[in-house]
CSV table of N, CA, C and O and ligand atoms in Angstrom, one decimal:
chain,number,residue,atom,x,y,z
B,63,UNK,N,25.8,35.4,109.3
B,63,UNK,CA,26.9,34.4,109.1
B,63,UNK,C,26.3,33.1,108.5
B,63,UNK,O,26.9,32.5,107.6
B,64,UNK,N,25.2,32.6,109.0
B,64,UNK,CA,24.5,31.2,108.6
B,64,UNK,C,23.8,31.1,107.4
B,64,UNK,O,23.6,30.1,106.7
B,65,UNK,N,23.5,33.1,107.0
B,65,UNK,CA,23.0,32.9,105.6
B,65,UNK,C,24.1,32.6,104.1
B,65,UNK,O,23.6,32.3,103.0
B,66,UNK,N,25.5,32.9,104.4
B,66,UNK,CA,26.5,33.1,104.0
B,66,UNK,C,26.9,31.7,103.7
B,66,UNK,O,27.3,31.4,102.5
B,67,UNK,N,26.9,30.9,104.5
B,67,UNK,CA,27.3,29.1,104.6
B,67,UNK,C,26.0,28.5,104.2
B,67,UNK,O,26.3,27.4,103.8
B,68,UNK,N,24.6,28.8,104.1
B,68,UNK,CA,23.7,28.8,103.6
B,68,UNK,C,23.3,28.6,101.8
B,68,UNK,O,22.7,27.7,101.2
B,69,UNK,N,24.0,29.7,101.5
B,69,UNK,CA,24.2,30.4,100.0
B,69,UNK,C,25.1,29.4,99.4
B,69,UNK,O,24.8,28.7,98.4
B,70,UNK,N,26.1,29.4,99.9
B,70,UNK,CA,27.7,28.6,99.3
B,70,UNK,C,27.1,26.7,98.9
B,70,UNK,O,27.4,26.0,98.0
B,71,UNK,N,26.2,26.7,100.3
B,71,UNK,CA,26.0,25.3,100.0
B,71,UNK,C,25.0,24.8,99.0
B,71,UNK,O,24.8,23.6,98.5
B,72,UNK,N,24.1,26.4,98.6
B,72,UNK,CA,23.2,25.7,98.1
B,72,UNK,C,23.7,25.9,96.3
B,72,UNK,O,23.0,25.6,95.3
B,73,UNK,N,25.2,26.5,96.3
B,73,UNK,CA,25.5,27.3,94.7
B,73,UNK,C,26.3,26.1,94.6
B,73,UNK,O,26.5,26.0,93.4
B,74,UNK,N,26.9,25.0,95.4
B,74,UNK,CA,27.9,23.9,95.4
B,74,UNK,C,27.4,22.8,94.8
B,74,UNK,O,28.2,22.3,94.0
B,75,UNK,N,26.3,22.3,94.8
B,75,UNK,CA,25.6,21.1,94.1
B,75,UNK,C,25.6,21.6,92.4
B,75,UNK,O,26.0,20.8,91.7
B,76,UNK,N,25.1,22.7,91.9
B,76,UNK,CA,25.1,22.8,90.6
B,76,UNK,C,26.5,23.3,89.7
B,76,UNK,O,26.6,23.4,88.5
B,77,UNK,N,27.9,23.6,90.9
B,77,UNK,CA,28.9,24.0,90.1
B,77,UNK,C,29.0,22.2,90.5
B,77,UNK,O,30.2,22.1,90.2
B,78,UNK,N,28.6,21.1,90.9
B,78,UNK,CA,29.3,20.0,90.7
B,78,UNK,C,28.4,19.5,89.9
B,78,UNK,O,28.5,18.3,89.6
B,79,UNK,N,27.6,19.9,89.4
B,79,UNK,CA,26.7,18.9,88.3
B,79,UNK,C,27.7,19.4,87.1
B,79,UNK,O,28.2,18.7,86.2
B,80,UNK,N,27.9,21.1,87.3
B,80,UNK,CA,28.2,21.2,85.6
B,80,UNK,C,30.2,20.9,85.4
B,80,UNK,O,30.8,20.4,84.4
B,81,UNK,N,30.6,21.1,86.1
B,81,UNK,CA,31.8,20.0,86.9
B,81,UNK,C,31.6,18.6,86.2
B,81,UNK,O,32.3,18.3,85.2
B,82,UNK,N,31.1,18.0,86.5
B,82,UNK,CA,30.8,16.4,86.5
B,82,UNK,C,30.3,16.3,84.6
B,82,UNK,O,30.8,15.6,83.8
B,83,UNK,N,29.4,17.0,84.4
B,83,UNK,CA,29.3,17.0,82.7
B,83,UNK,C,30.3,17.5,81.8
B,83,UNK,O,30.4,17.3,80.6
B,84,UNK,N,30.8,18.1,82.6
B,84,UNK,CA,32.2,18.9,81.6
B,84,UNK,C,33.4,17.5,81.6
B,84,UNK,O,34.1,17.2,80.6
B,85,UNK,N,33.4,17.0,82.7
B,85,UNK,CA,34.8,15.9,83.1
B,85,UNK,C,34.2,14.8,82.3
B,85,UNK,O,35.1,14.2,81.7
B,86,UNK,N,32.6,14.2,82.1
B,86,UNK,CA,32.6,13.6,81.3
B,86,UNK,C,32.5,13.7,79.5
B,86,UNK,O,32.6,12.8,78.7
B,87,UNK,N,32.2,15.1,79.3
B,87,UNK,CA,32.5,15.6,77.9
B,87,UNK,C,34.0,15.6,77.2
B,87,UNK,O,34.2,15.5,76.1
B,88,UNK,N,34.8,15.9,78.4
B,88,UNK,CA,35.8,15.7,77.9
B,88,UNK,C,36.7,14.6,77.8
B,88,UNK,O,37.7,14.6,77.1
B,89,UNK,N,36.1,13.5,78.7
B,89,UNK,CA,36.5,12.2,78.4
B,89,UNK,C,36.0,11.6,77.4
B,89,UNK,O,36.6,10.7,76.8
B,90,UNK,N,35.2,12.0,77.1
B,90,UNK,CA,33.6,11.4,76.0
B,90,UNK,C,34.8,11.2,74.8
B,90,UNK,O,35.1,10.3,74.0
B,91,UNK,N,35.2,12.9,75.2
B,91,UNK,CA,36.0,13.6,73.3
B,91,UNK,C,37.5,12.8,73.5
B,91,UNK,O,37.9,12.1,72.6
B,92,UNK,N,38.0,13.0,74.7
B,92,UNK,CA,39.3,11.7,74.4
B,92,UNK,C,39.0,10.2,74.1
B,92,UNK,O,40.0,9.5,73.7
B,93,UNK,N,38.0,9.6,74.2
B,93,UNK,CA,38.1,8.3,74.0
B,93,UNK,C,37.7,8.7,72.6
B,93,UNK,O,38.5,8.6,71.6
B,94,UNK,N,36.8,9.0,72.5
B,94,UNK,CA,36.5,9.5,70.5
B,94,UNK,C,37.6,9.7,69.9
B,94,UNK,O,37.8,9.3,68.7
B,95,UNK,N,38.6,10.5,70.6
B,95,UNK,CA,40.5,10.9,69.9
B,95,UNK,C,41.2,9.6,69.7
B,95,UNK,O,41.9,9.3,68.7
B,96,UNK,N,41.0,8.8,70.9
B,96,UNK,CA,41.7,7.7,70.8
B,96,UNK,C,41.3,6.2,70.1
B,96,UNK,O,41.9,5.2,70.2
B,97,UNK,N,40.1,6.5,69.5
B,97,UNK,CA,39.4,5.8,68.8
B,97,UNK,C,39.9,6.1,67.4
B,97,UNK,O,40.1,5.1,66.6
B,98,UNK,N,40.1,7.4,67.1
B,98,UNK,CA,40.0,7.8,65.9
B,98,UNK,C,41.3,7.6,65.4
B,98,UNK,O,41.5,7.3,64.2
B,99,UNK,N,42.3,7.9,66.4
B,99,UNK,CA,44.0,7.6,66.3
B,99,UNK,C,43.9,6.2,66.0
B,99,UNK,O,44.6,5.8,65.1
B,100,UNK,N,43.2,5.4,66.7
B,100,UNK,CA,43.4,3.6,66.8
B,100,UNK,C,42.6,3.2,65.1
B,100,UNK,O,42.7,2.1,64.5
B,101,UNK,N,42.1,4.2,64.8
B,101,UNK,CA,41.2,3.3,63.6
B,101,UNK,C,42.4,3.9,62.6
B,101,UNK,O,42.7,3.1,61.7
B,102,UNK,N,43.1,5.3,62.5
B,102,UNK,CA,44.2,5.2,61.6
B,102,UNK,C,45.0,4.7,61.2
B,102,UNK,O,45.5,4.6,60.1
B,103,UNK,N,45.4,4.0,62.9
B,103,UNK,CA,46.7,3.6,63.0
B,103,UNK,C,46.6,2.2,62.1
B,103,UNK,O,47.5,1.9,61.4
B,104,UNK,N,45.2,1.3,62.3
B,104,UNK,CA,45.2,0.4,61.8
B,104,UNK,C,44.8,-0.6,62.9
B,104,UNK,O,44.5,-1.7,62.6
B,105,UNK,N,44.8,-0.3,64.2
B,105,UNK,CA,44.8,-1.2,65.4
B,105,UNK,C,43.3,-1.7,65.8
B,105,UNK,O,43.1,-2.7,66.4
B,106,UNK,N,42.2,-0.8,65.3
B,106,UNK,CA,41.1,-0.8,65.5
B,106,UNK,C,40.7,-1.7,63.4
B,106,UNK,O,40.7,-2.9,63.2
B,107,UNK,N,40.4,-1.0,62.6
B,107,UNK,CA,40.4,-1.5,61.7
B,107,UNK,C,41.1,-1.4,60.5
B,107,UNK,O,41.0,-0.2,60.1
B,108,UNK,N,41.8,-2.2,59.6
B,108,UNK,CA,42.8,-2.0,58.6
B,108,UNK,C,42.5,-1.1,57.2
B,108,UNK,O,42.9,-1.3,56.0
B,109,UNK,N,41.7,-0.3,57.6
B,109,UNK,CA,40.9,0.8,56.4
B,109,UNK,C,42.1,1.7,55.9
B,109,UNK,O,41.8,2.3,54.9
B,110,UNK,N,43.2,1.8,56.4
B,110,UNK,CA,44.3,2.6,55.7
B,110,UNK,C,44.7,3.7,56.7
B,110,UNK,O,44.8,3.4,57.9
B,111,UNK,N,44.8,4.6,56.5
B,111,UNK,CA,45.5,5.6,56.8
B,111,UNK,C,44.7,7.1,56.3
B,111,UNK,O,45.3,8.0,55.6
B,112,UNK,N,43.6,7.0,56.6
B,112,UNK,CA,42.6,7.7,56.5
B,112,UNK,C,42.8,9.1,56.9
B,112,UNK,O,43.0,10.1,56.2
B,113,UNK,N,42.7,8.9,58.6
B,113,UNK,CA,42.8,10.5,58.9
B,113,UNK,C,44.4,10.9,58.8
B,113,UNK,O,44.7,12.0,59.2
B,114,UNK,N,45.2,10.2,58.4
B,114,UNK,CA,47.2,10.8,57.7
B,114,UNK,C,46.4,11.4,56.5
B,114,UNK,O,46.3,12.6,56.2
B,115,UNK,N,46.0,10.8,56.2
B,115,UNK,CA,45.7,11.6,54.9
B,115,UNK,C,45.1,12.8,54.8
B,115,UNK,O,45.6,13.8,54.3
B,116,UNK,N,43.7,12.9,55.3
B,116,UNK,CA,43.5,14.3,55.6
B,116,UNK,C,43.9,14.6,56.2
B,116,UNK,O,44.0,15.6,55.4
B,117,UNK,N,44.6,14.9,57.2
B,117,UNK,CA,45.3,15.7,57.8
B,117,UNK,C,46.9,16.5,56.8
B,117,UNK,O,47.4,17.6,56.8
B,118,UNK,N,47.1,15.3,56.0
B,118,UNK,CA,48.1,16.2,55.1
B,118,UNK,C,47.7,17.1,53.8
B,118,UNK,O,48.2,18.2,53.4
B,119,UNK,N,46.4,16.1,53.4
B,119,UNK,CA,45.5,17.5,52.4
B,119,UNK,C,45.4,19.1,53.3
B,119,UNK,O,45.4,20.2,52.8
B,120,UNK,N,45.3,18.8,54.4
B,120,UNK,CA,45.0,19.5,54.9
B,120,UNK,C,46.1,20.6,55.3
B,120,UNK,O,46.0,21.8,55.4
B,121,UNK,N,47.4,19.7,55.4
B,121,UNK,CA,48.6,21.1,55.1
B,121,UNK,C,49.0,21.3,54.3
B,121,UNK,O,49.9,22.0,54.3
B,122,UNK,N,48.5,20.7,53.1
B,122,UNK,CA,48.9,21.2,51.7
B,122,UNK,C,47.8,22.2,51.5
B,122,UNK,O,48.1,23.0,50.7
B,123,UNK,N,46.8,22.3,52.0
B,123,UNK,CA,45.7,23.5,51.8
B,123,UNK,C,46.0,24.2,52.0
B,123,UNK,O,45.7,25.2,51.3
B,124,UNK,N,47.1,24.5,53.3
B,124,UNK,CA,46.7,26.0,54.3
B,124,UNK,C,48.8,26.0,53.6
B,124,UNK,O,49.6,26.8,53.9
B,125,UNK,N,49.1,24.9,52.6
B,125,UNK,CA,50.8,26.3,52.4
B,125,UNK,C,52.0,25.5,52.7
B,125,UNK,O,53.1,25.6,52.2
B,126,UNK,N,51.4,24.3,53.9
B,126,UNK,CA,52.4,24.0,54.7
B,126,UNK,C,53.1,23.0,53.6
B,126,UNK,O,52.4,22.3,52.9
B,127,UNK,N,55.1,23.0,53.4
B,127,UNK,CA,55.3,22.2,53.2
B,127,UNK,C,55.7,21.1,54.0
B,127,UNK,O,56.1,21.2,55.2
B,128,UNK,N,55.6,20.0,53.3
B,128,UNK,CA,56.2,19.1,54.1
B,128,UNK,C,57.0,17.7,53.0
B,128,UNK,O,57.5,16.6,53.3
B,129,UNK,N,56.8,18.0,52.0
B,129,UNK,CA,58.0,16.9,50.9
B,129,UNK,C,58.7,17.3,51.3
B,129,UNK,O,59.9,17.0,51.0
L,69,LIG,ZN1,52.6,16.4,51.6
């Protein structure tokens, strides 16, 4: 029984390291999203409408209409 509660505690520290790197990876990649949305939008810097644009080359690539 003690080796069992033994085991659990010692597999708990490394499912919280890779836990803890994952929650910050994926915050990492949302603030990068929300950076990249803010610099389109123009809120971050008035460079245009950069990523609208690729993004619509980009459904004109794959067919999509959208005129
Ligand atoms: Zn279009």
């Amino acid at each position: 029984m003690p080796k069992a509660t033994t085991a659990g505690s010692l597999s708990t520290p490394a499912v919280s390291a890779r836990l803890l790197w994952t929650a910050l990876a994926v915050v990492a990649l949302m603030l990068l999203v929300t950076y990249l949305v803010a610099f389109d939008q123009g809120a971050v810097s008035r460079s245009g409408m950069y990523l609208h644009e690729l993004m619509h080359d980009g459904r004109h690539l794959l067919g999509v209409p959208c005129h």
